[in-house]
mmCIF file of C-alpha atoms in Angstrom:
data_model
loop_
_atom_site.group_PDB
_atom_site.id
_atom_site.type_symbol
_atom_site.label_atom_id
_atom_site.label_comp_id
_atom_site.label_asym_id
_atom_site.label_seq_id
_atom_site.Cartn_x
_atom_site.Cartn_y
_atom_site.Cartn_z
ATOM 1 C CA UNK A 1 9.238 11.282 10.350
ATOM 2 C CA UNK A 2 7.403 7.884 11.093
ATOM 3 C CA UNK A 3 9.569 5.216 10.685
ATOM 4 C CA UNK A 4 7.716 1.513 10.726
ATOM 5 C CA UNK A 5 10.326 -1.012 10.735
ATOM 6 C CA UNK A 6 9.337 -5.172 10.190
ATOM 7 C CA UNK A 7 11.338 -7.725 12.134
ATOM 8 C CA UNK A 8 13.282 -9.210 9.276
ATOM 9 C CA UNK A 9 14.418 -8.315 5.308
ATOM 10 C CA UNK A 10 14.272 -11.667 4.498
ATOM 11 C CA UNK A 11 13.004 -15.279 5.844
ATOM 12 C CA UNK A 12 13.334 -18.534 5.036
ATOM 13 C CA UNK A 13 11.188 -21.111 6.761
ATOM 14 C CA UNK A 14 9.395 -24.774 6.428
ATOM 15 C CA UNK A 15 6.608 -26.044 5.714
ATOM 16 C CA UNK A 16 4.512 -26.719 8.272
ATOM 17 C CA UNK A 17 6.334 -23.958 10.751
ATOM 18 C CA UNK A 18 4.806 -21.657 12.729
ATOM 19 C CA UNK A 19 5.993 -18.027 11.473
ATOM 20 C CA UNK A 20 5.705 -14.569 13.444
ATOM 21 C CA UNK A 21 6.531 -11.265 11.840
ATOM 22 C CA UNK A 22 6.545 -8.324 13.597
ATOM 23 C CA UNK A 23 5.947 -4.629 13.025
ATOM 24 C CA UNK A 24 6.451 -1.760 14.787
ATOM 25 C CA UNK A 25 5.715 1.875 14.235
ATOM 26 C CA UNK A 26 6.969 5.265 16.511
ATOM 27 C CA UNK A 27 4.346 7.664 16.015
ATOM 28 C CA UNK A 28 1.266 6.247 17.761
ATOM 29 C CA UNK A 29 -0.930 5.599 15.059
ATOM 30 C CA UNK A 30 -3.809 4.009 15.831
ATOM 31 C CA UNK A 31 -4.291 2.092 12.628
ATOM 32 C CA UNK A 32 -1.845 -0.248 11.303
ATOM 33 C CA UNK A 33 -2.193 -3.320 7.958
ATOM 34 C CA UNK A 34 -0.814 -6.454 7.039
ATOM 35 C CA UNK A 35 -0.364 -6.803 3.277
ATOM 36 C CA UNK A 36 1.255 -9.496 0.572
ATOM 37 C CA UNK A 37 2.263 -8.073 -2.463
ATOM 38 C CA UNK A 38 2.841 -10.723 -5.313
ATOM 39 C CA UNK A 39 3.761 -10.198 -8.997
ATOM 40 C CA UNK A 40 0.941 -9.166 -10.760
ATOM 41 C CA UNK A 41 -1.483 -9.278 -8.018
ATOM 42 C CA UNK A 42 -0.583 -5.862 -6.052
ATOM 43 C CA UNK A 43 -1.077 -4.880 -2.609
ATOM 44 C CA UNK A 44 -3.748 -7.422 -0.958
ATOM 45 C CA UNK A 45 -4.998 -6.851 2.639
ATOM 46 C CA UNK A 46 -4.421 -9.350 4.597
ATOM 47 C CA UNK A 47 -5.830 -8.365 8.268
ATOM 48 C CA UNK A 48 -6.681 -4.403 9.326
ATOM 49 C CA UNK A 49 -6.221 -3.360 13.121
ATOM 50 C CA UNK A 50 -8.299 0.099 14.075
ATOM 51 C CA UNK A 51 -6.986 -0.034 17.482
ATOM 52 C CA UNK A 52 -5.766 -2.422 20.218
ATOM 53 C CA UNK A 53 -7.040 -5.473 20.975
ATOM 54 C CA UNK A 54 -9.269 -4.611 17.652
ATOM 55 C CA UNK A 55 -8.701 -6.459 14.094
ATOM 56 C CA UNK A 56 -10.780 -7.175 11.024
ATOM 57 C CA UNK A 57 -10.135 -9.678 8.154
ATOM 58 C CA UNK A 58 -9.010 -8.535 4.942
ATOM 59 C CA UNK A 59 -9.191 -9.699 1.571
ATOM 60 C CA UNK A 60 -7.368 -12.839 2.236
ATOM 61 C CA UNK A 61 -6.939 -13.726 6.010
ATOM 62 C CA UNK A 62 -7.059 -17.169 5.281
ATOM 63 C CA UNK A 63 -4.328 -19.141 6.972
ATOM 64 C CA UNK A 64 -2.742 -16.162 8.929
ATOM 65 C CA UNK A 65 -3.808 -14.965 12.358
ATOM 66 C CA UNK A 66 -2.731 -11.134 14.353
ATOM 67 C CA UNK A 67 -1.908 -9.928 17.644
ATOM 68 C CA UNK A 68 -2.081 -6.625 18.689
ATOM 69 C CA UNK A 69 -1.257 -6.185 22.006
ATOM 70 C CA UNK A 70 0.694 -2.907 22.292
ATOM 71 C CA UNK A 71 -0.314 -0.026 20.335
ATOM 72 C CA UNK A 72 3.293 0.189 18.152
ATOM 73 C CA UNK A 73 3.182 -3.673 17.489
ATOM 74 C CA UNK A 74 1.232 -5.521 14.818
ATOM 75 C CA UNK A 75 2.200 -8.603 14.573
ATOM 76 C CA UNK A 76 1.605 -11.470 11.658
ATOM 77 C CA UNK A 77 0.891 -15.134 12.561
ATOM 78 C CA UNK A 78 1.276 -17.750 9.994
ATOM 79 C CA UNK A 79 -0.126 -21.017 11.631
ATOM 80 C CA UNK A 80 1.316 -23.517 9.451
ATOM 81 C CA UNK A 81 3.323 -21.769 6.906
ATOM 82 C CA UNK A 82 2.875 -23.507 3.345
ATOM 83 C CA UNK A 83 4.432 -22.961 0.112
ATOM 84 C CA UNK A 84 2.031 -20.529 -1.006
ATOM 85 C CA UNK A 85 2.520 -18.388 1.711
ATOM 86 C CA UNK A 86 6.051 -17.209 0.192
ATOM 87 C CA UNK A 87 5.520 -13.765 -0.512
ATOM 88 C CA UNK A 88 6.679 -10.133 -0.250
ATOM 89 C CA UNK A 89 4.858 -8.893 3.168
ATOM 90 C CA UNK A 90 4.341 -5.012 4.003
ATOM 91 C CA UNK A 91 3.291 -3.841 7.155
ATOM 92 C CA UNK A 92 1.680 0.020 6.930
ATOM 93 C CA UNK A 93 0.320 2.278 9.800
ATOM 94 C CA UNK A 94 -1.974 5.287 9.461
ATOM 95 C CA UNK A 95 -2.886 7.617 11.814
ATOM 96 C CA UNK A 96 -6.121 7.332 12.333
ATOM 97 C CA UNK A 97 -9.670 6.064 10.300
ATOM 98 C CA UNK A 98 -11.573 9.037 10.412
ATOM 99 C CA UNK A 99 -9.756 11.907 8.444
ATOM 100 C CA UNK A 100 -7.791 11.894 4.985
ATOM 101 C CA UNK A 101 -4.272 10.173 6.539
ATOM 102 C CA UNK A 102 -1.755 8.427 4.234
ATOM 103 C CA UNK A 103 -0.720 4.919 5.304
ATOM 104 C CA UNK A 104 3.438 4.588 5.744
ATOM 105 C CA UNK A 105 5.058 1.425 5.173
ATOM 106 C CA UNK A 106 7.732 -0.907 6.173
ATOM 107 C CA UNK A 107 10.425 -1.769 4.078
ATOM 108 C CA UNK A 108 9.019 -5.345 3.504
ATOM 109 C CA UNK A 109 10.034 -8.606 4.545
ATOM 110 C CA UNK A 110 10.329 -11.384 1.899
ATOM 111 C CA UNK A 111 9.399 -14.576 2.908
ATOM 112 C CA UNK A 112 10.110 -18.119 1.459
ATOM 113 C CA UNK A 113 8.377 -21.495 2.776
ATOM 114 C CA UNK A 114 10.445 -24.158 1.359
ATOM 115 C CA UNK B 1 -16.653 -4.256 -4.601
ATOM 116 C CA UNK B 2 -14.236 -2.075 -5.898
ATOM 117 C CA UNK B 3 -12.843 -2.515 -9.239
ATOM 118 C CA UNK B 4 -9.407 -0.718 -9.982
ATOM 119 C CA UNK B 5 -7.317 -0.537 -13.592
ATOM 120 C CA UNK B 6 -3.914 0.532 -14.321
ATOM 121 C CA UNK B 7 -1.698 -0.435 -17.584
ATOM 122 C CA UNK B 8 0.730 -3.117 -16.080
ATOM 123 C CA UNK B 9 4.078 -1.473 -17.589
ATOM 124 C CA UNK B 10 5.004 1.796 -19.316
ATOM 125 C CA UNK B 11 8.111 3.136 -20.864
ATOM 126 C CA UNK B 12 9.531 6.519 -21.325
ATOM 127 C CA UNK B 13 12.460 8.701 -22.153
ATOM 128 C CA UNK B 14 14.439 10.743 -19.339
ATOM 129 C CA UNK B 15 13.180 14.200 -20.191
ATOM 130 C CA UNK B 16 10.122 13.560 -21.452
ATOM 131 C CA UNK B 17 6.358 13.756 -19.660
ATOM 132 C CA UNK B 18 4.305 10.598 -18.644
ATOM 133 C CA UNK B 19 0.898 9.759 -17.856
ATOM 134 C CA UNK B 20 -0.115 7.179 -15.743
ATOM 135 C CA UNK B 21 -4.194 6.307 -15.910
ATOM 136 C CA UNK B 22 -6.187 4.805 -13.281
ATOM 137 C CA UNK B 23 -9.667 4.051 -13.523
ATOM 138 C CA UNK B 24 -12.034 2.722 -10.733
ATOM 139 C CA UNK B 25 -15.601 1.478 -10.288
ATOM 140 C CA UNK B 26 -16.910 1.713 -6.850
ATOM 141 C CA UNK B 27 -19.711 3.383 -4.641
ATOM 142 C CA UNK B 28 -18.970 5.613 -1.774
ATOM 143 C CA UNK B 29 -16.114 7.322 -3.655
ATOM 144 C CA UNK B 30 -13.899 8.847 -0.461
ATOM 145 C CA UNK B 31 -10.550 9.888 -2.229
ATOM 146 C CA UNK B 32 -7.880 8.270 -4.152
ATOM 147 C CA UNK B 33 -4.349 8.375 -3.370
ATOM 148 C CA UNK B 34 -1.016 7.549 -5.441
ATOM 149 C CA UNK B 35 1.759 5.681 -4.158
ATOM 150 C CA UNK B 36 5.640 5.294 -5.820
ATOM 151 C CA UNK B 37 7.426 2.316 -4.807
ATOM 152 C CA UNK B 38 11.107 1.167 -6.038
ATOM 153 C CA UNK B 39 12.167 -2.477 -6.514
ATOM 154 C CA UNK B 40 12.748 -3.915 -3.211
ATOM 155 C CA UNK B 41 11.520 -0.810 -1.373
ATOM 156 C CA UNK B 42 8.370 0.182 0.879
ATOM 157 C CA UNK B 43 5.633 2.573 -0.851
ATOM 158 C CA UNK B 44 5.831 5.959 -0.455
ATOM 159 C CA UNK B 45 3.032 8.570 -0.360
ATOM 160 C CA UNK B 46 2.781 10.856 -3.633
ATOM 161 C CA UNK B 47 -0.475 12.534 -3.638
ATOM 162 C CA UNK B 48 -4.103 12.364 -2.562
ATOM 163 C CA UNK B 49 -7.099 13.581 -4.337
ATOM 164 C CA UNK B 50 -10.814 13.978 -2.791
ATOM 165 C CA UNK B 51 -12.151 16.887 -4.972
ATOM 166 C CA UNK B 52 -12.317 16.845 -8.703
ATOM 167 C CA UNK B 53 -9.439 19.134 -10.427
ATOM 168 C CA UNK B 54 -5.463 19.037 -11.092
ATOM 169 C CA UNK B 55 -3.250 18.735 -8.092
ATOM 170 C CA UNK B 56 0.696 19.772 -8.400
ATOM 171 C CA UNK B 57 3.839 19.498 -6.638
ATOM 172 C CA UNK B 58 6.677 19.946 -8.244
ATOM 173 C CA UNK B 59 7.366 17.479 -10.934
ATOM 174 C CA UNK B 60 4.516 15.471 -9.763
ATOM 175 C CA UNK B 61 1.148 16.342 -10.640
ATOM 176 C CA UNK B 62 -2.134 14.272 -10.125
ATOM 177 C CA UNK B 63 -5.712 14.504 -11.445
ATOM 178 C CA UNK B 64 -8.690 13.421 -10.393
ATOM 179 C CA UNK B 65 -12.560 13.806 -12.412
ATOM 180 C CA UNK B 66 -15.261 11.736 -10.028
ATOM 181 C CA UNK B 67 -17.488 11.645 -12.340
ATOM 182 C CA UNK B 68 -15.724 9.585 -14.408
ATOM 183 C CA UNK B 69 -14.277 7.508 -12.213
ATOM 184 C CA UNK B 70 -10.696 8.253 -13.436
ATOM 185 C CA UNK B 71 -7.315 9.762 -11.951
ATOM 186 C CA UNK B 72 -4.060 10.426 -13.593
ATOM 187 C CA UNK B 73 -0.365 10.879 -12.576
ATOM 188 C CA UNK B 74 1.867 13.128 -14.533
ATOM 189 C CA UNK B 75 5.360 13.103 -14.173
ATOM 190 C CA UNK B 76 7.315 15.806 -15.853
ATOM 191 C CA UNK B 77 11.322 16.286 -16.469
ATOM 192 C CA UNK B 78 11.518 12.542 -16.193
ATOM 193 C CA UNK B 79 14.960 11.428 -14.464
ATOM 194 C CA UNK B 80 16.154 7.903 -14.347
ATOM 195 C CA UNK B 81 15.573 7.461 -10.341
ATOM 196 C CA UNK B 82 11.615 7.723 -11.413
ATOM 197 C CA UNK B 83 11.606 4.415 -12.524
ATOM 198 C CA UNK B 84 9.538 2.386 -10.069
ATOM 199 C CA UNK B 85 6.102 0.879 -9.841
ATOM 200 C CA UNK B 86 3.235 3.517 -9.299
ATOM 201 C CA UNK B 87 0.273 2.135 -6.895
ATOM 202 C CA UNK B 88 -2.907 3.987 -7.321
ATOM 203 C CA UNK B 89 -5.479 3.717 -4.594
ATOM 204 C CA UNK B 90 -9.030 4.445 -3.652
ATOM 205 C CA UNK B 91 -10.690 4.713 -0.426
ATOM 206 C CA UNK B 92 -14.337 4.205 0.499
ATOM 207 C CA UNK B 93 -16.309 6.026 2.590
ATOM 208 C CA UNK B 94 -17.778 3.624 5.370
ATOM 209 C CA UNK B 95 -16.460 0.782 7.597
ATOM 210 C CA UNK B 96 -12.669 1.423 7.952
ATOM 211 C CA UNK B 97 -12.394 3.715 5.148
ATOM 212 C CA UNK B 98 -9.177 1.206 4.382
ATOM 213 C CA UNK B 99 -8.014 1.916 0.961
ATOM 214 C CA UNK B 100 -8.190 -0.716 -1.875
ATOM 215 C CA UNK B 101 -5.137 -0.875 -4.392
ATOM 216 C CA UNK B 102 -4.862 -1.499 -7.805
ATOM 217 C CA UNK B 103 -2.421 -4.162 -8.908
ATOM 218 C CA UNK B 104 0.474 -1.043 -10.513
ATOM 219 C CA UNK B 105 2.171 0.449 -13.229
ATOM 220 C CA UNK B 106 5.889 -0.417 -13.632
ATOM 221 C CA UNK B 107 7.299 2.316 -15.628
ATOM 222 C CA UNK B 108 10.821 2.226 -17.113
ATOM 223 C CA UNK B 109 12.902 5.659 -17.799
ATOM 224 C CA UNK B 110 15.369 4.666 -20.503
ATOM 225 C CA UNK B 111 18.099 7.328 -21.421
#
């Protein structure tokens, strides 16, 4: 089974702060996502990384930043973290780009910026 | 760009059948997949469709007519535990082939 587990459930942090989340998946996939999911808004990508060292911008990559360093890890940079930032984020992995693959998901961490 | 419609809520009776609609405008059509995710949970993968025609397994069935541009999910022998929010999602051939989602249905199985 691939099991991608995210660094926290839940997160509380400040305005202002600089906020890391971390993923981490155990069956070598070569893709893995950043998304925010927000009432009434769905799934939105937030940054895509095909391989490592490799990243594109997703649908709204404003005012986040990724690393991927290690080919399990995928991790999500928030600069400055503001208020509108508080979110639901889900990390997902997929095996590769070329061929029909599912994406798998972490459980989610929720994240407030008071 | 890729647009993507589902009803935002449905409700139905345990027992009963359901059928959830998605619709999508977009070029480079490359397959559309449906996703079940409980409150407070991760997504999970239900079913992916490339070809036109009527995909089952087990209570879970999923349709998909290209030309058209539309997909359903049927859910038979509803049980309570099926109440969640269902994620459909299509995938475009080109560029990362990274799948685009569509904002959900929330449906609610009431005894």
């Amino acid at each position: 089974d691939v099991k991608v587990t995210q660094s926290s459930r839940y997160l509380v942090k400040r305005t202002g702060e600089k906020v890391f989340l971390e993923c981490v998946q155990d069956m070598d996939h070569e893709n893995m996502f950043w998304y925010r999911q927000d009432p009434g808004l769905g799934l939105r990508l937030i940054y895509f990384s095909y391989d490592v060292k490799m990243k594109e911008k997703g649908d709204i990559p404003e005012g986040y930043s990724v690393s991927r360093e290690k080919k399990e890890r995928f991790s999500l940079i928030l600069e400055s973290a503001s208020t509108n930032q508080t979110s639901m984020y889900l990390c997902a992995s997929r095996r590769n780009t070329w061929s029909y693959n599912e994406q798998f998901f972490g459980p989610g961490t929720r994240l407030t910026v008071l | 760009g890729q647009n993507i419609d589902q009803p935002t809520e449905m409700t139905a009776t345990e027992g009963a059948i359901v059928q959830i609609n998605c619709t999508y405008q977009t070029s480079g059509f490359n397959g559309l997949f449906w996703y079940q995710q409980h409150a407070g949970e991760a997504p999970t993968f239900l079913s992916y469709n490339v070809l036109d025609g009527l995909e089952e397994k087990g209570r879970f069935s999923s349709f998909l007519s290209r030309s058209k541009g539309y997909s359903y999910l049927l859910l038979k022998e509803l049980q309570m535990k099926d109440s969640a929010s269902y994620l459909c999602a299509v995938r475009v051939a080109g560029g990362s082939y990274i799948p685009t989602f569509g904002r959900g249905t929330s449906l609610i199985v009431h005894p």
